Amino acid sequence: MKSIRALPRLFIPGMEMGSPFEIPRPEFEKLHNVLRLRSGAEIGVMPNDGSFWVCKLDGRTAVPIEKHEPPTEPELRITILQGLPKGDKVDDIIRSCTEIGVAAFVLFPADRSVVRWEAKKLDDKMRRVQAVAREAAETSFRMRIPTVEYVQNLDEALAKRTDIVALSELESVSTPLLAAGSTISLVVGPEGGWAPREVEKLSPYACTLGPRVLRTEHAGFAAASRLLIS
């Protein structure tokens, strides 16, 4: 049998894996039309619960062969609270941070965010960024898809959180980035930085990555890398 990392793999969240099952049509079309897989081929199916199942194709049916539980999910659960950036930068942030092991994202328009997601377009935008997270989790051999949420402002993003750490570019901030527990909510500002009221609100949680200033699309990834890769 191939290494499980070498198998074509896909998420089918919530799927009961104890017996043969029918592969949902979009996923089957990818396997059949794009990857050119046929009956008898082995694939990996991840039901988004931390497990990895080797399955054999029989037409559109997947027959589970064996279960694995690869230790690919970090013990430290990082949530990135990201002030909305311009353009497609949010896709890059979610993609790279998912690959490194971030568990969740909360997106919000900061006071100085150039863009706001209109209510009528919100569902489409959320479907897109959730698809980015799913694809990045598949390619990077994650066993769980990071969640992606959208809230209306910084206050909502911080609500009820007790594990907040805010990246700051201020010279007066000298506290290094550290994780004190098993979870951390990492706050990253947009291109224009924080407005004065946001700086004041975040000052008790401020920390630094060092003397250099990072772009918003790189800051969360750099911080997560420091925390997750030792």
Tab-separated table of C-alpha atoms in Angstrom:
chain	number	residue	atom	x	y	z
A	1	MET	CA	0.000	0.000	0.000
A	2	LYS	CA	1.150	3.531	-0.748
A	3	SER	CA	2.083	5.914	2.027
A	4	ILE	CA	-1.152	7.577	3.090
A	5	ARG	CA	0.436	10.956	2.319
A	6	ALA	CA	0.754	9.884	-1.324
A	7	LEU	CA	-2.942	9.073	-1.739
A	8	PRO	CA	-5.341	11.490	-3.448
A	9	ARG	CA	-7.387	12.842	-0.549
A	10	LEU	CA	-10.501	14.847	0.114
A	11	PHE	CA	-12.649	16.054	2.959
A	12	ILE	CA	-16.194	14.770	3.319
A	13	PRO	CA	-17.184	16.441	6.619
A	14	GLY	CA	-19.573	14.505	8.816
A	15	MET	CA	-19.483	11.315	6.774
A	16	GLU	CA	-20.122	8.094	8.733
A	17	MET	CA	-17.132	5.963	7.850
A	18	GLY	CA	-17.961	2.518	9.209
A	19	SER	CA	-19.357	1.073	5.965
A	20	PRO	CA	-19.321	1.750	2.187
A	21	PHE	CA	-20.783	5.123	1.222
A	22	GLU	CA	-21.574	7.135	-1.872
A	23	ILE	CA	-19.145	9.954	-2.615
A	24	PRO	CA	-20.917	13.325	-3.058
A	25	ARG	CA	-21.120	14.266	-6.730
A	26	PRO	CA	-18.764	17.327	-6.708
A	27	GLU	CA	-16.026	15.330	-4.996
A	28	PHE	CA	-16.581	12.307	-7.243
A	29	GLU	CA	-16.365	14.442	-10.384
A	30	LYS	CA	-13.004	15.759	-9.206
A	31	LEU	CA	-11.727	12.230	-8.603
A	32	HIS	CA	-13.125	10.880	-11.876
A	33	ASN	CA	-12.715	13.765	-14.324
A	34	VAL	CA	-9.705	15.657	-12.955
A	35	LEU	CA	-7.619	12.948	-11.289
A	36	ARG	CA	-8.811	10.216	-13.706
A	37	LEU	CA	-9.323	7.681	-10.929
A	38	ARG	CA	-11.366	4.569	-11.607
A	39	SER	CA	-12.745	1.599	-9.678
A	40	GLY	CA	-10.034	-0.114	-7.654
A	41	ALA	CA	-8.074	3.076	-6.980
A	42	GLU	CA	-7.291	3.961	-3.375
A	43	ILE	CA	-8.069	7.384	-1.950
A	44	GLY	CA	-7.928	9.069	1.439
A	45	VAL	CA	-11.131	10.422	2.972
A	46	MET	CA	-11.107	12.815	5.926
A	47	PRO	CA	-14.449	13.244	7.731
A	48	ASN	CA	-13.134	16.345	9.552
A	49	ASP	CA	-12.923	14.614	12.927
A	50	GLY	CA	-9.159	14.068	13.070
A	51	SER	CA	-9.179	10.714	11.273
A	52	PHE	CA	-7.960	9.593	7.845
A	53	TRP	CA	-9.588	6.649	6.098
A	54	VAL	CA	-8.017	4.699	3.262
A	55	CYS	CA	-10.861	3.774	0.896
A	56	LYS	CA	-11.114	1.846	-2.365
A	57	LEU	CA	-13.272	3.166	-5.188
A	58	ASP	CA	-16.067	0.984	-6.546
A	59	GLY	CA	-17.783	3.203	-9.084
A	60	ARG	CA	-19.065	6.160	-7.072
A	61	THR	CA	-18.934	4.128	-3.863
A	62	ALA	CA	-16.012	4.373	-1.440
A	63	VAL	CA	-15.238	1.231	0.550
A	64	PRO	CA	-13.327	1.956	3.797
A	65	ILE	CA	-10.261	-0.263	4.230
A	66	GLU	CA	-8.433	1.092	7.250
A	67	LYS	CA	-8.446	4.022	9.650
A	68	HIS	CA	-5.495	6.217	10.598
A	69	GLU	CA	-5.173	9.099	13.043
A	70	PRO	CA	-2.153	11.094	11.821
A	71	PRO	CA	-0.826	13.531	14.455
A	72	THR	CA	-0.987	16.505	12.100
A	73	GLU	CA	-3.130	18.853	14.220
A	74	PRO	CA	-1.125	21.090	16.580
A	75	GLU	CA	-1.707	20.899	20.329
A	76	LEU	CA	-1.750	24.702	20.397
A	77	ARG	CA	-5.023	25.973	18.947
A	78	ILE	CA	-4.461	29.319	17.214
A	79	THR	CA	-7.324	31.564	16.132
A	80	ILE	CA	-6.359	34.513	13.936
A	81	LEU	CA	-8.531	37.603	14.338
A	82	GLN	CA	-7.783	39.394	11.071
A	83	GLY	CA	-8.674	42.975	10.188
A	84	LEU	CA	-9.928	42.864	6.602
A	85	PRO	CA	-7.189	43.573	4.041
A	86	LYS	CA	-7.605	44.713	0.444
A	87	GLY	CA	-8.187	42.511	-2.573
A	88	ASP	CA	-7.423	38.809	-2.408
A	89	LYS	CA	-4.989	39.099	0.491
A	90	VAL	CA	-7.462	37.403	2.818
A	91	ASP	CA	-7.264	34.301	0.594
A	92	ASP	CA	-3.469	34.290	0.896
A	93	ILE	CA	-3.692	34.700	4.676
A	94	ILE	CA	-6.127	31.825	5.095
A	95	ARG	CA	-4.213	29.581	2.697
A	96	SER	CA	-0.764	30.032	4.240
A	97	CYS	CA	-1.953	30.010	7.849
A	98	THR	CA	-4.036	26.881	7.275
A	99	GLU	CA	-0.971	25.144	5.869
A	100	ILE	CA	1.060	26.035	8.954
A	101	GLY	CA	-1.616	24.729	11.360
A	102	VAL	CA	-3.934	27.599	12.360
A	103	ALA	CA	-7.263	26.260	13.676
A	104	ALA	CA	-9.689	29.143	13.071
A	105	PHE	CA	-10.101	32.582	11.531
A	106	VAL	CA	-12.328	35.484	12.528
A	107	LEU	CA	-12.478	38.234	9.899
A	108	PHE	CA	-13.679	41.743	10.688
A	109	PRO	CA	-13.522	45.267	9.223
A	110	ALA	CA	-11.181	47.321	11.406
A	111	ASP	CA	-11.633	51.086	11.640
A	112	ARG	CA	-8.941	51.604	9.003
A	113	SER	CA	-9.830	48.683	6.747
A	114	VAL	CA	-10.158	49.946	3.185
A	115	VAL	CA	-12.819	47.364	2.337
A	116	ARG	CA	-16.124	46.381	3.900
A	117	TRP	CA	-17.988	43.247	2.920
A	118	GLU	CA	-21.500	44.200	1.875
A	119	ALA	CA	-24.317	42.167	3.390
A	120	LYS	CA	-25.650	41.144	-0.023
A	121	LYS	CA	-22.258	39.697	-1.000
A	122	LEU	CA	-21.322	38.233	2.367
A	123	ASP	CA	-22.561	34.689	1.708
A	124	ASP	CA	-20.590	34.440	-1.547
A	125	LYS	CA	-17.431	35.795	0.058
A	126	MET	CA	-17.731	33.407	2.987
A	127	ARG	CA	-18.212	30.435	0.679
A	128	ARG	CA	-15.060	31.458	-1.171
A	129	VAL	CA	-12.829	31.834	1.889
A	130	GLN	CA	-14.192	28.639	3.435
A	131	ALA	CA	-13.361	26.829	0.192
A	132	VAL	CA	-9.831	28.265	0.373
A	133	ALA	CA	-9.459	26.889	3.909
A	134	ARG	CA	-10.767	23.492	2.854
A	135	GLU	CA	-8.470	23.215	-0.165
A	136	ALA	CA	-5.449	24.326	1.853
A	137	ALA	CA	-6.259	21.779	4.562
A	138	GLU	CA	-6.483	19.010	1.951
A	139	THR	CA	-3.195	19.841	0.262
A	140	SER	CA	-1.290	20.276	3.535
A	141	PHE	CA	-2.483	16.953	5.028
A	142	ARG	CA	-4.553	18.548	7.769
A	143	MET	CA	-7.188	16.359	9.417
A	144	ARG	CA	-9.515	19.236	10.290
A	145	ILE	CA	-10.685	22.202	8.227
A	146	PRO	CA	-10.176	25.540	9.991
A	147	THR	CA	-13.365	27.433	10.687
A	148	VAL	CA	-13.841	30.884	9.141
A	149	GLU	CA	-16.214	33.448	10.636
A	150	TYR	CA	-17.071	37.072	9.907
A	151	VAL	CA	-18.043	39.643	12.530
A	152	GLN	CA	-18.811	43.343	12.288
A	153	ASN	CA	-15.923	44.947	14.221
A	154	LEU	CA	-12.991	44.452	16.579
A	155	ASP	CA	-15.208	44.502	19.662
A	156	GLU	CA	-17.205	41.523	18.379
A	157	ALA	CA	-14.025	39.683	17.437
A	158	LEU	CA	-12.636	40.057	20.964
A	159	ALA	CA	-15.889	39.292	22.796
A	160	LYS	CA	-15.658	36.541	25.445
A	161	ARG	CA	-12.023	35.741	24.608
A	162	THR	CA	-9.495	35.387	27.411
A	163	ASP	CA	-6.462	34.306	25.366
A	164	ILE	CA	-5.886	37.485	23.327
A	165	VAL	CA	-2.497	38.494	21.930
A	166	ALA	CA	-2.305	41.507	19.611
A	167	LEU	CA	0.584	42.071	17.217
A	168	SER	CA	1.852	45.645	17.471
A	169	GLU	CA	4.303	47.686	15.418
A	170	LEU	CA	4.707	50.380	18.088
A	171	GLU	CA	8.284	50.942	19.274
A	172	SER	CA	7.038	51.206	22.858
A	173	VAL	CA	5.878	47.572	22.828
A	174	SER	CA	8.610	45.158	23.916
A	175	THR	CA	6.638	42.121	25.133
A	176	PRO	CA	7.610	39.111	22.976
A	177	LEU	CA	5.066	36.811	21.401
A	178	LEU	CA	4.395	33.853	23.699
A	179	ALA	CA	1.617	31.298	24.132
A	180	ALA	CA	0.635	30.931	27.780
A	181	GLY	CA	-1.873	28.100	27.379
A	182	SER	CA	-3.352	25.638	24.911
A	183	THR	CA	-5.191	28.341	22.930
A	184	ILE	CA	-4.326	31.779	21.620
A	185	SER	CA	-6.352	34.419	19.788
A	186	LEU	CA	-3.899	36.347	17.632
A	187	VAL	CA	-5.075	39.800	16.531
A	188	VAL	CA	-3.680	41.197	13.260
A	189	GLY	CA	-4.480	44.640	11.889
A	190	PRO	CA	-5.188	45.706	8.291
A	191	GLU	CA	-2.818	47.595	5.975
A	192	GLY	CA	-3.514	50.948	7.608
A	193	GLY	CA	-2.845	49.724	11.126
A	194	TRP	CA	-5.060	50.376	14.120
A	195	ALA	CA	-7.067	53.505	14.850
A	196	PRO	CA	-6.296	55.206	18.204
A	197	ARG	CA	-9.345	53.691	19.945
A	198	GLU	CA	-8.301	50.217	18.758
A	199	VAL	CA	-4.723	50.759	19.943
A	200	GLU	CA	-6.078	51.674	23.367
A	201	LYS	CA	-8.366	48.645	23.473
A	202	LEU	CA	-5.579	46.275	22.433
A	203	SER	CA	-2.791	47.782	24.551
A	204	PRO	CA	-3.177	45.255	27.432
A	205	TYR	CA	-2.579	42.430	24.941
A	206	ALA	CA	0.117	44.003	22.742
A	207	CYS	CA	3.236	42.057	21.796
A	208	THR	CA	5.949	42.319	19.167
A	209	LEU	CA	7.543	40.019	16.611
A	210	GLY	CA	10.685	42.148	16.535
A	211	PRO	CA	12.004	45.451	15.195
A	212	ARG	CA	10.710	45.069	11.646
A	213	VAL	CA	7.243	45.874	10.323
A	214	LEU	CA	5.469	43.042	8.489
A	215	ARG	CA	2.716	43.316	5.906
A	216	THR	CA	-0.721	42.284	7.127
A	217	GLU	CA	-0.699	39.257	4.817
A	218	HIS	CA	2.579	38.050	6.375
A	219	ALA	CA	2.157	38.941	10.050
A	220	GLY	CA	-0.246	36.183	11.082
A	221	PHE	CA	1.748	33.550	9.221
A	222	ALA	CA	5.014	34.697	10.794
A	223	ALA	CA	3.493	34.655	14.277
A	224	ALA	CA	1.853	31.256	13.807
A	225	SER	CA	5.103	29.835	12.424
A	226	ARG	CA	7.019	31.022	15.468
A	227	LEU	CA	4.480	29.423	17.802
A	228	LEU	CA	3.920	26.147	15.943
A	229	ILE	CA	7.314	25.263	14.483
A	230	SER	CA	10.025	24.474	16.986
